[in-house]
Tab-separated table of C-alpha atoms and ligand atoms in Angstrom:
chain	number	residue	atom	x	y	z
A	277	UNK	CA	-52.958	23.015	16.947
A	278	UNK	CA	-54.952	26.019	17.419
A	279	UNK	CA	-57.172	27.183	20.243
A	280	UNK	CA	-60.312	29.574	19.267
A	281	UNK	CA	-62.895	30.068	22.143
A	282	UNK	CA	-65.724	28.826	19.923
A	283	UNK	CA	-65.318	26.891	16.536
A	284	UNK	CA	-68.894	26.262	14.630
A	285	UNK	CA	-68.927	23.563	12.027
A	286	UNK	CA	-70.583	24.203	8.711
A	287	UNK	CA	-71.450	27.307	7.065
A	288	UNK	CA	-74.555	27.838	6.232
A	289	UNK	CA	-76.983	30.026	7.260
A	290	UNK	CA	-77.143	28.592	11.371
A	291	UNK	CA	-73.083	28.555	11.359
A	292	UNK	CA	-72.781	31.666	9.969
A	293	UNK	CA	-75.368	34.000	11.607
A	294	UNK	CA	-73.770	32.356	14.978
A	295	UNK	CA	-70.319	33.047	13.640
A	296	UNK	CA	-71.366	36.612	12.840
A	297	UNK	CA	-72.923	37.415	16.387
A	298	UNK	CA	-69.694	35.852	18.735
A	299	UNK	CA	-67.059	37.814	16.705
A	300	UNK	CA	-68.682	41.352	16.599
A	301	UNK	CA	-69.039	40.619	20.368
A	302	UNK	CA	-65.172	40.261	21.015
A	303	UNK	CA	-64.721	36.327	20.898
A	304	UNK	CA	-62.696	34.036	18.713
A	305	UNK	CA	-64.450	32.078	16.119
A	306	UNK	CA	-63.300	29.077	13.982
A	307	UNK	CA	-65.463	28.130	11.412
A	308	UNK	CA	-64.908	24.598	9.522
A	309	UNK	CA	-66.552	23.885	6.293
A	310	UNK	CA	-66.223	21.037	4.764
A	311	UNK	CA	-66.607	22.470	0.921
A	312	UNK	CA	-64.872	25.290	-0.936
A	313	UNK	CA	-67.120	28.140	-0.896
A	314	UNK	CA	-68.813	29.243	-2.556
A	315	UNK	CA	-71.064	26.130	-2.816
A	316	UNK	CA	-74.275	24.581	-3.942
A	317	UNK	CA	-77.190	23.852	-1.950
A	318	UNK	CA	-80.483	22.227	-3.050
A	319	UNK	CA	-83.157	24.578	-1.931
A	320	UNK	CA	-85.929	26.068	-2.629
A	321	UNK	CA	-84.154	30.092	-1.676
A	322	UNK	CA	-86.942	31.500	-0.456
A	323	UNK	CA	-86.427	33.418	2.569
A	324	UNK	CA	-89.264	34.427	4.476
A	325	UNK	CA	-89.987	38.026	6.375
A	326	UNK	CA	-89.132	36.893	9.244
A	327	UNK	CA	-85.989	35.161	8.086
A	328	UNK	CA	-84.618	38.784	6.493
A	329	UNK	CA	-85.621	40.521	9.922
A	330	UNK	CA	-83.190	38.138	12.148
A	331	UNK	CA	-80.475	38.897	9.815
A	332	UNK	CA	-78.108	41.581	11.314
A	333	UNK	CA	-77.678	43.294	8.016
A	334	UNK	CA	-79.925	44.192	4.552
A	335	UNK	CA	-79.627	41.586	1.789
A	336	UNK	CA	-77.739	43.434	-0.995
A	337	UNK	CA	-80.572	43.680	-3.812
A	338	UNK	CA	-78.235	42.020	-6.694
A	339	UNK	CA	-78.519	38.757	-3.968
A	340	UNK	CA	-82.577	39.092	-4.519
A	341	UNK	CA	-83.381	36.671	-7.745
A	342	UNK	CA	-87.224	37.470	-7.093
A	343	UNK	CA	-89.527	39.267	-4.524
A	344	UNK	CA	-92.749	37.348	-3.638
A	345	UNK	CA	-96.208	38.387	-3.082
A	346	UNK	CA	-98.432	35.603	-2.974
A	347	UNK	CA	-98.823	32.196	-3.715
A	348	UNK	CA	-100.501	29.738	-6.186
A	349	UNK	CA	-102.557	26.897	-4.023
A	350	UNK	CA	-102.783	23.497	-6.050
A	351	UNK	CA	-104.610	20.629	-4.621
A	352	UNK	CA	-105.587	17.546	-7.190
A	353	UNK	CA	-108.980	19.155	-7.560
A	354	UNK	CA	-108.642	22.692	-7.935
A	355	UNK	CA	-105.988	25.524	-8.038
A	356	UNK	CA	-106.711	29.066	-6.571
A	357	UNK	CA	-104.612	31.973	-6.517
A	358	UNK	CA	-103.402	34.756	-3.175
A	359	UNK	CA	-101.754	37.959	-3.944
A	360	UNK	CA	-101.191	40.298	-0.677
A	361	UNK	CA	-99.511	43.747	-0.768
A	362	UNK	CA	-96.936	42.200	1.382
A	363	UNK	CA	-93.319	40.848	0.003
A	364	UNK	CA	-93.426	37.469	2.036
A	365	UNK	CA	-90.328	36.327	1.031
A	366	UNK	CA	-87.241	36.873	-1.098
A	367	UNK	CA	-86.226	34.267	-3.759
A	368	UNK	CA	-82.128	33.765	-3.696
A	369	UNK	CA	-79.911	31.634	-4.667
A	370	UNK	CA	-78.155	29.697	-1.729
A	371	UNK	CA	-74.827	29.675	-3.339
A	372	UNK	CA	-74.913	33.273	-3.446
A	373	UNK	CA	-76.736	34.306	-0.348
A	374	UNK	CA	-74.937	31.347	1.769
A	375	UNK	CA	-71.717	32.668	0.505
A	376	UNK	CA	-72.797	36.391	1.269
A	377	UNK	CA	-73.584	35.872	4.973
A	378	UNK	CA	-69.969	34.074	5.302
A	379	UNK	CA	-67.786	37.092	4.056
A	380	UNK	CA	-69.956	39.380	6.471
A	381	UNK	CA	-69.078	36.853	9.392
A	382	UNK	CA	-65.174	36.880	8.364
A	383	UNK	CA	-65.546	40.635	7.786
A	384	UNK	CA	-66.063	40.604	11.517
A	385	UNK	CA	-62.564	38.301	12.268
A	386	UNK	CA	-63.970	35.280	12.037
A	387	UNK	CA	-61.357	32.893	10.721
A	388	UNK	CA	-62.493	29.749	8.086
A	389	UNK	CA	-61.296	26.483	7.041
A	390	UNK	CA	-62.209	24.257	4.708
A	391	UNK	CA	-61.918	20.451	6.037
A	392	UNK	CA	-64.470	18.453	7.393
A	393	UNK	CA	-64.874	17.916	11.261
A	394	UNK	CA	-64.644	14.387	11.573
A	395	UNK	CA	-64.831	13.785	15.183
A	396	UNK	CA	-65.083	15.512	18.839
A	397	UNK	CA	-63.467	14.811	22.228
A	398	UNK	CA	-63.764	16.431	25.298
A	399	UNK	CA	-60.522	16.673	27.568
A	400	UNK	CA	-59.370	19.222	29.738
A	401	UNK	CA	-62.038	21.681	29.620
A	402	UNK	CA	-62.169	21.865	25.737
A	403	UNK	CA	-63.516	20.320	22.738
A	404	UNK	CA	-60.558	18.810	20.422
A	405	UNK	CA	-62.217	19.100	16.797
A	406	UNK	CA	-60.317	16.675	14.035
A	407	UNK	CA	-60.431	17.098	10.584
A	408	UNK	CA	-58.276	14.733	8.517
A	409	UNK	CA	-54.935	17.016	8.589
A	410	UNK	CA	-55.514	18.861	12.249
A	411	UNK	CA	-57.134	19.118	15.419
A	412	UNK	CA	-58.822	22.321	16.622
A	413	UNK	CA	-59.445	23.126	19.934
A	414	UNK	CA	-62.468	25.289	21.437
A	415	UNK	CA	-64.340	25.844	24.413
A	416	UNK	CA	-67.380	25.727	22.882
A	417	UNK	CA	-68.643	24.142	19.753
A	418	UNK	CA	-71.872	25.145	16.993
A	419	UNK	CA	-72.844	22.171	15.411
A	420	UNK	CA	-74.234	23.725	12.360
A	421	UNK	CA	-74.074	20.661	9.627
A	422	UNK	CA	-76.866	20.640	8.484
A	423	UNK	CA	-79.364	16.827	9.256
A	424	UNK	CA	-76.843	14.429	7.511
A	425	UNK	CA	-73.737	15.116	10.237
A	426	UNK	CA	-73.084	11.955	11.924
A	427	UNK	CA	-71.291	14.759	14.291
A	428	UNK	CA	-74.754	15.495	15.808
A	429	UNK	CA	-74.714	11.843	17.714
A	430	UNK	CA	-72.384	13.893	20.027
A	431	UNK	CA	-75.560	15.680	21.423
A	432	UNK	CA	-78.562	12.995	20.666
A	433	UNK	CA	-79.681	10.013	18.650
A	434	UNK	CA	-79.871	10.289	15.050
A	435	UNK	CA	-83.832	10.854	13.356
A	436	UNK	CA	-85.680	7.654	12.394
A	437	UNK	CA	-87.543	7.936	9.087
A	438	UNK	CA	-90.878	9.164	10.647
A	439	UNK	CA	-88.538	12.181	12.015
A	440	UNK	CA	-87.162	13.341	8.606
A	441	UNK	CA	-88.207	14.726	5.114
A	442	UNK	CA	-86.283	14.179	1.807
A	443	UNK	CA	-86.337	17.062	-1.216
A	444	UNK	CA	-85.225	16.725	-4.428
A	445	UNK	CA	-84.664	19.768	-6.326
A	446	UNK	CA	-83.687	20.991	-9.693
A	447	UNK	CA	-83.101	24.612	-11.193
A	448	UNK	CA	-84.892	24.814	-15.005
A	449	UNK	CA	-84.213	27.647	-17.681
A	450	UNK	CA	-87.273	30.110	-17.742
A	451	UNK	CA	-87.540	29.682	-21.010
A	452	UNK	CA	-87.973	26.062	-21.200
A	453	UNK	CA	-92.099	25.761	-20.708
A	454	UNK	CA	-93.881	28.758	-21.767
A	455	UNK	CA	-96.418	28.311	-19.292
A	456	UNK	CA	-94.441	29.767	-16.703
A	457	UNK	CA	-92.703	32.641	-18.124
A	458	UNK	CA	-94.949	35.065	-16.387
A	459	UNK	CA	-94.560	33.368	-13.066
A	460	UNK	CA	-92.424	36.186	-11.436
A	461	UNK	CA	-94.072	37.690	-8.056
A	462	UNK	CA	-95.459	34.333	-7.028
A	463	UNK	CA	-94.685	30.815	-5.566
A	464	UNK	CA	-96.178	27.686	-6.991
A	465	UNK	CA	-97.521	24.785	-4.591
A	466	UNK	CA	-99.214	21.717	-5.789
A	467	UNK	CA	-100.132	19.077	-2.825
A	468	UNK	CA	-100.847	15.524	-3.757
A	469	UNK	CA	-97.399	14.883	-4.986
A	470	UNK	CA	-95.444	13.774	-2.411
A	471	UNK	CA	-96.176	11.542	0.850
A	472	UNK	CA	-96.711	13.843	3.842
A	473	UNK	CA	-95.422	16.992	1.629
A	474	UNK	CA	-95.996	18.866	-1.563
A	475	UNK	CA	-94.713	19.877	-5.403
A	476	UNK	CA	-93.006	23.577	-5.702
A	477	UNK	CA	-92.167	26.045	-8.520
A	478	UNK	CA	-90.006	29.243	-7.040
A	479	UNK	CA	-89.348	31.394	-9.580
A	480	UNK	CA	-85.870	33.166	-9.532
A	481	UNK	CA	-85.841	35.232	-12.533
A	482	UNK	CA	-84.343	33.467	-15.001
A	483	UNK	CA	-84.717	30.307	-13.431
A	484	UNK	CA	-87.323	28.403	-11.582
A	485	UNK	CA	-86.792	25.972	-8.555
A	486	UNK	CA	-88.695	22.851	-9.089
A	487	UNK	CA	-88.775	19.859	-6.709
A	488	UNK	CA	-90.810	17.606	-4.413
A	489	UNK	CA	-90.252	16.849	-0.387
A	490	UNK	CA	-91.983	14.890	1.870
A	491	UNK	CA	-92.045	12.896	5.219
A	492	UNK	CA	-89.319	9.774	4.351
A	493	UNK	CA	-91.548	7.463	6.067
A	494	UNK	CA	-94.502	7.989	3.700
A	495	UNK	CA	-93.074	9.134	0.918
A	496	UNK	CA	-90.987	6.102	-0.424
A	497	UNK	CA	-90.210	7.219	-4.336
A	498	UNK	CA	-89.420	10.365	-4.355
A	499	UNK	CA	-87.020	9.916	-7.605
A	500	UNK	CA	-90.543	8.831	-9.521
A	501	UNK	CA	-92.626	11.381	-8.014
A	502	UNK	CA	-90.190	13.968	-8.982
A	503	UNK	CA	-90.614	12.579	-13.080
A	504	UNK	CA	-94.165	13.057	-12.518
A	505	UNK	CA	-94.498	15.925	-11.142
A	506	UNK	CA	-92.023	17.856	-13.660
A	507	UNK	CA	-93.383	15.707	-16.373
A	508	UNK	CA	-97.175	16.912	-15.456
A	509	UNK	CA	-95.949	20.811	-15.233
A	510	UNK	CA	-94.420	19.833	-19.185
A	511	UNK	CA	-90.641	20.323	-17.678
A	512	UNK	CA	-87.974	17.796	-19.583
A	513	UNK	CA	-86.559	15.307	-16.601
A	514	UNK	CA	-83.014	15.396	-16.619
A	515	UNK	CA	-81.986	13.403	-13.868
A	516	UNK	CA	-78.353	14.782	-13.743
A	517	UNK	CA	-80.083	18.215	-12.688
A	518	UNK	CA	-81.572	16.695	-9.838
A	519	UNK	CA	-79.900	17.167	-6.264
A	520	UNK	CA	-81.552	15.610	-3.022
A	521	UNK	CA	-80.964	16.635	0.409
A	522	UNK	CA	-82.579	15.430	3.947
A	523	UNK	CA	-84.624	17.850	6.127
A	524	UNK	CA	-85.895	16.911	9.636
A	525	UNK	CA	-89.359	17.199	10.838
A	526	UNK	CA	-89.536	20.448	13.119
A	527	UNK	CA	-91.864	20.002	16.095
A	528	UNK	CA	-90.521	17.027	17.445
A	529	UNK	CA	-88.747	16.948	21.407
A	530	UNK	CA	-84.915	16.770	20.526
A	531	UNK	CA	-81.913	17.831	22.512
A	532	UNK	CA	-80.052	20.381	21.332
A	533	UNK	CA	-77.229	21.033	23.494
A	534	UNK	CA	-74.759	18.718	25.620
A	535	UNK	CA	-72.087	20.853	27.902
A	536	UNK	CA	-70.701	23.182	25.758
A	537	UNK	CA	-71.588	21.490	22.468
A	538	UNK	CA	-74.820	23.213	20.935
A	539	UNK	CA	-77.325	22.167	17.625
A	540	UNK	CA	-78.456	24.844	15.578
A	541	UNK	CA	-80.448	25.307	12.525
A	542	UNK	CA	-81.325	21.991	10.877
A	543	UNK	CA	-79.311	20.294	13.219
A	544	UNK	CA	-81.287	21.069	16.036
A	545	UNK	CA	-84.032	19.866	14.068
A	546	UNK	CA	-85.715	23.476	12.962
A	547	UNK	CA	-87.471	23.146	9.903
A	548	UNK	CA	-91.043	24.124	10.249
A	549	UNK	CA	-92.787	20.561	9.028
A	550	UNK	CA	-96.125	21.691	7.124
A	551	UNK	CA	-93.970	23.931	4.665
A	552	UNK	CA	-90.109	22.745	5.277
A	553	UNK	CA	-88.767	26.704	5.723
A	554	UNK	CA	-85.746	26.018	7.587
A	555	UNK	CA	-83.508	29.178	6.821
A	556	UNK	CA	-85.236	31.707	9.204
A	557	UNK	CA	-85.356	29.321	11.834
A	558	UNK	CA	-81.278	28.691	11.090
A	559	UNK	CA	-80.075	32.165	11.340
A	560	UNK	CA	-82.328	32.887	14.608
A	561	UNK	CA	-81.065	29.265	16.634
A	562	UNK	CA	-77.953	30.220	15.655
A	563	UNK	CA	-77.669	34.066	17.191
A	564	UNK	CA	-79.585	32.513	20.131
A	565	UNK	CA	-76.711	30.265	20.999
A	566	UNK	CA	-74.490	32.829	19.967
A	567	UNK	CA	-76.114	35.210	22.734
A	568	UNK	CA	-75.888	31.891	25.162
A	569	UNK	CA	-72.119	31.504	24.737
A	570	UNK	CA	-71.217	35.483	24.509
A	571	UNK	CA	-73.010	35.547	28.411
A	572	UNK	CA	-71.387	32.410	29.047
A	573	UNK	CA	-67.974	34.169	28.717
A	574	UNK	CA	-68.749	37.715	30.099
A	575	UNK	CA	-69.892	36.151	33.208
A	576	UNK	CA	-66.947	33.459	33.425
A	577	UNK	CA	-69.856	31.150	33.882
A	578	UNK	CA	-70.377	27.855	31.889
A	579	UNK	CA	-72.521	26.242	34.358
A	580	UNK	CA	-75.256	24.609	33.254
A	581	UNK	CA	-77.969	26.774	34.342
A	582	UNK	CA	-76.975	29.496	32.530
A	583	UNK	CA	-75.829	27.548	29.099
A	584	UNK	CA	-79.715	25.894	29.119
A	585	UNK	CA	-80.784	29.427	28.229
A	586	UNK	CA	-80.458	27.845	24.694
A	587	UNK	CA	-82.896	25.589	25.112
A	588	UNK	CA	-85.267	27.444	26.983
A	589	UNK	CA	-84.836	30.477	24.261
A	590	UNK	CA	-85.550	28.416	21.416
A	591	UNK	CA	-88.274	26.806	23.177
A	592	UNK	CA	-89.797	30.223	23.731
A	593	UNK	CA	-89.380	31.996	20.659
A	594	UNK	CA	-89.311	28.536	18.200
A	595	UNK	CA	-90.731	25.566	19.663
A	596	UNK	CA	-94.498	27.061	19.601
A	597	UNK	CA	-94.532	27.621	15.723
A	598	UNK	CA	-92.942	24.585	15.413
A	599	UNK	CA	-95.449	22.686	17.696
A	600	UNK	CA	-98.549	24.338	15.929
A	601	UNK	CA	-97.258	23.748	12.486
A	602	UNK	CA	-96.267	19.949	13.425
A	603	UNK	CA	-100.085	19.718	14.601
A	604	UNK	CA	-101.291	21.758	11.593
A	605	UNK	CA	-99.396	19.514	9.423
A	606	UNK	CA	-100.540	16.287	10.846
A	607	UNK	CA	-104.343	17.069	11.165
A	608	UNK	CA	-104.509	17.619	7.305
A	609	UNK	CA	-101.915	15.156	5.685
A	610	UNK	CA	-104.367	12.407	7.616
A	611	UNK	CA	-107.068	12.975	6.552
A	612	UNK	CA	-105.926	14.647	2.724
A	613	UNK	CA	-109.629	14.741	1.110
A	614	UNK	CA	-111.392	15.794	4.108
A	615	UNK	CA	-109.205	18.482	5.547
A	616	UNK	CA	-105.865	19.645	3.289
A	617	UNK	CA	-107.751	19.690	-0.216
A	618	UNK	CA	-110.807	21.457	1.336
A	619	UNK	CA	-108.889	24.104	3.302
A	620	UNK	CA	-106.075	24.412	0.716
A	621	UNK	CA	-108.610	25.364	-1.980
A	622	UNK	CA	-110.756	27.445	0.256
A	623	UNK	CA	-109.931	31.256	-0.601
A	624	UNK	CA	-110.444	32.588	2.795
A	625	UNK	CA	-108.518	29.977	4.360
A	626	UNK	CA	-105.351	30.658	2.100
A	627	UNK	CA	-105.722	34.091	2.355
A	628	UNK	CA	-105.832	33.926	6.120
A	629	UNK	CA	-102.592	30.934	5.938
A	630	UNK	CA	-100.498	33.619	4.442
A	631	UNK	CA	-100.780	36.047	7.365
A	632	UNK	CA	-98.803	33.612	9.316
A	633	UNK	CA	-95.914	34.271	6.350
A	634	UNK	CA	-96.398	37.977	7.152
A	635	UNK	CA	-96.485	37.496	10.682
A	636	UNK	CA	-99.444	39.396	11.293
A	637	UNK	CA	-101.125	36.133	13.389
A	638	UNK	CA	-99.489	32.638	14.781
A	639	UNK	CA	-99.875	29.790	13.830
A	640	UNK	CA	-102.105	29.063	16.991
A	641	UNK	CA	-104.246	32.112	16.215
A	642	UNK	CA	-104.702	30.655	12.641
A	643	UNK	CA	-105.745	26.853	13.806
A	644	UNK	CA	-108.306	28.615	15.779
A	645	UNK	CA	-109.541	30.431	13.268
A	646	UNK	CA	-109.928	27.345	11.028
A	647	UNK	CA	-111.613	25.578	13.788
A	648	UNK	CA	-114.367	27.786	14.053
A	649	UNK	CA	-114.863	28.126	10.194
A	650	UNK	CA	-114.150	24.160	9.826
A	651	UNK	CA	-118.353	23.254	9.699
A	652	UNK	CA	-118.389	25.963	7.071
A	653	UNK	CA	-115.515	24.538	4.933
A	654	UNK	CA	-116.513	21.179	5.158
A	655	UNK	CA	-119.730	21.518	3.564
A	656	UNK	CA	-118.093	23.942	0.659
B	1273	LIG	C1	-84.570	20.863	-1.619
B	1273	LIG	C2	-84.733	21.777	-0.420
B	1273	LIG	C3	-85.447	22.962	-0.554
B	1273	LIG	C4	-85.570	23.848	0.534
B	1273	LIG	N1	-86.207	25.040	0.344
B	1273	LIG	C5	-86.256	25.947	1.367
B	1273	LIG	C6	-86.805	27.251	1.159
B	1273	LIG	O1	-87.213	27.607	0.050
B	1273	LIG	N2	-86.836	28.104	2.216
B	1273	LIG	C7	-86.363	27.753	3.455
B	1273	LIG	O2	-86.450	28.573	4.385
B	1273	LIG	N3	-85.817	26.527	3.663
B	1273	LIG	C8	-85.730	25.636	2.652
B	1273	LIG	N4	-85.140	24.416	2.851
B	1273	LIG	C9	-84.529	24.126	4.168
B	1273	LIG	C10	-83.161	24.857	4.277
B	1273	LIG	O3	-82.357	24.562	3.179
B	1273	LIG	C11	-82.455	24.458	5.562
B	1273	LIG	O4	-83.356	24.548	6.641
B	1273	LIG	C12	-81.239	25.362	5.836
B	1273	LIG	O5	-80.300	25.251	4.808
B	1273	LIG	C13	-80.600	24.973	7.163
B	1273	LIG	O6	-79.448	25.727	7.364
B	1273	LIG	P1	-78.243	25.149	8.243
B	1273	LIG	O7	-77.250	26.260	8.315
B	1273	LIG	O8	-78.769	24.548	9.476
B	1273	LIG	O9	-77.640	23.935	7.395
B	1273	LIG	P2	-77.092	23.871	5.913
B	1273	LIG	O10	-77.584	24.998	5.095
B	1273	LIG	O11	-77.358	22.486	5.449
B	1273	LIG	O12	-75.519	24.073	6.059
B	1273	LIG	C14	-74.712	23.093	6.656
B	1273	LIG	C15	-73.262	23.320	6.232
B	1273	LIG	O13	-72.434	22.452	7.003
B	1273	LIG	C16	-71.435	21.873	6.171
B	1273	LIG	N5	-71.025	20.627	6.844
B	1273	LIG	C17	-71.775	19.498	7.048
B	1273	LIG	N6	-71.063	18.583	7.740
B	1273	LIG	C18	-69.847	19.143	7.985
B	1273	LIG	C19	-68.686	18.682	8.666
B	1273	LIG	N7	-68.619	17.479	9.246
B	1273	LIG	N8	-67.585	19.509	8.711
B	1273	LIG	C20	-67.629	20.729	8.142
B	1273	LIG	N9	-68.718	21.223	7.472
B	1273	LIG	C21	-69.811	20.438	7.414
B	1273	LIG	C22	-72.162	21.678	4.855
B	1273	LIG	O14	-71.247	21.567	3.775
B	1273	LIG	C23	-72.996	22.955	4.781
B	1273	LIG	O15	-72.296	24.008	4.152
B	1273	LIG	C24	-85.004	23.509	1.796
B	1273	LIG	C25	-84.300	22.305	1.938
B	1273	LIG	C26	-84.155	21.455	0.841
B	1273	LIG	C27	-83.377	20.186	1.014
């Protein structure tokens, strides 16, 4: 039985930027995985500006599968087309990058096993973490699983259908549809295709991402609409390429910490809901309960004033993009012919949505900004 002053469970991108942050600061860090790493991870890869900014380090080129630009707009009526001059995201692939940010986090002293954390009970001022074979014990504990963690009923109820998305995703050769051998410096969207969600193609070189996600509550086949969709774009279904995974909807009121036991990343329920990024929003709820715990420990204070900086942090500098996009998202997947198919295949508007991915304006400064143009884009 070991004792570590904080163990985080699950390394991806939330476990690991935490990981990263408490060791370089001086503390011991346990991280369990519960897969051999590296491992594979449906997802799009795309990694937003603001995602490579929180990181603490560059992103070794040779991680970087594509560099993107702009994006391709497809509603059921119309497709239009957004190039800026700035790179708004990297494409990479999560087994790779995932893998990456864990060697720079045991670079630092972090130590790493792989078992899963099964359950977690409080005695005695710290948190006994078991795993089939041991028990851990820590002070503090990063629940960084990922949605599908039972572990996460330690903190707050488990998501209800309305409160989730599901993705299916599938990598495809380049070369397999000629159509979209050129598609290098831009992202694909197509909306229409699944409930509450959309259809993406991600290109990453020599592969493309392809897959569908949407709200689970609405969008109730998501095994058919991912045949339709690849069989509309001319891609060969192969059902053993697809992999599924569940997201939750960001924006929603959720606790995220209990004592000394802290969500982070999808966990916590970060996921912006109108386009699912969830990666940036990971690595940046991670350092902030990193920073929580690393004060906790220089001032020999665990109270709980001073451990709800978490939530008031992420409430600060995530809960209003989450709010607006949750808003955003709602507004046009109601009303889908009136609202999302006019504004997605208005020019201006795309134009404009992509300055969000730049961070040049908020989401709140962009909903006004539709607001006042809305008469205008309603009558075309
Ligand atoms: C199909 C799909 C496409 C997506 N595309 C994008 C995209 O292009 N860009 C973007 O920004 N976001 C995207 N997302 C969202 C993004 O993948 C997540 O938001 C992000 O991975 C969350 O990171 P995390 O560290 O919180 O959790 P995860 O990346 O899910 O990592 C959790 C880790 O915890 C481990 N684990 C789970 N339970 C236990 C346990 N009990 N014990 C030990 N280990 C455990 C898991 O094995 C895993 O390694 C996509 C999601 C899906 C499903």
């Amino acid at each position: 039985m070991k004792s570590f002053d904080v163990a985080v469970i699950g390394a991806g991108p939330a476990g690991t930027s935490a990981a990263y942050d408490l060791a370089d600061a001086g503390l011991s860090v346990l991280i369990l995985e519960k897969r051999a790493m590296p491992r594979e991870k449906p997802c799009g890869g795309a990694i937003s500006y603001s995602g490579q900014k929180f990181l603490r380090f560059d992103i070794p080129e040779d991680l970087v599968d594509a560099e993107c630009f702009g994006a391709r707009i497809n509603t059921p009526e119309s497709s239009i087309t957004s190039i800026t001059n700035d790179r708004l995201a990297i494409l990479v692939s999560r087994k790779n990058f995932d893998s990456y940010l864990l060697d720079m986090a045991l670079n630092k002293g972090v130590a790493a096993v792989y078992e899963m954390a099964k359950e977690i009970k409080e005695d005695s001022g710290f948190y006994h973490i078991y795993t089939n074979a041991n028990r851990y014990l820590a002070k503090n504990v990063i629940i960084a699983t990922g949605i599908q963690s039972t572990l996460i009923k330690n903190v707050r109820r488990l998501d209800n259908k309305d409160e989730l998305g599901i993705c299916l995703e599938a990598e495809i050769d380049i070369n397999e549809n000629s159509r979209y051998k050129d598609l290098k410096n831009i992202i694909e969207i197509h909306f229409g295709v699944a409930g509450y969600g959309y259809g993406w193609v991600f290109p990453h070189g020599n592969f493309l991402s392809i897959g569908v996600g949407g709200v689970t509550s609405v969008f109730k086949e998501p095994n058919k609409a991912m045949y339709e969709f690849m069989s509309k774009l001319g891609f060969k279904y192969d059902r053993k390429k697809i992999r599924g995974h569940m997201i939750p909807k960001g924006g929603i009121k959720r606790l995220t910490r209990k004592g000394g036991l802290f969500l982070v990343g999808d966990a916590a329920g970060f996921v912006e809901p109108f386009t699912g990024e969830g990666i940036a929003y990971a690595i940046r709820s991670g350092q902030i309960a990193a920073n929580t715990i690393i004060k906790a420990f220089k001032n020999s204070d665990f109270s709980e004033e001073l451990l709800s900086n978490y939530e008031k942090n992420c409430s600060a500098e995530i809960g209003s993009t989450m709010g607006y996009a949750l808003f955003f998202s709602k507004m046009l997947h109601k009303f889908p012919n009136l609202l999302l198919n006019k504004i997605m295949s208005n020019q201006h508007c795309v134009d404009k949505y992509l300055e969000i991915i730049s961070q040049k304006i908020t989401y709140k400064d962009y909903i006004k900004w539709i607001f006042k143009k809305l008469p205008k884009i309603l009558i075309g």
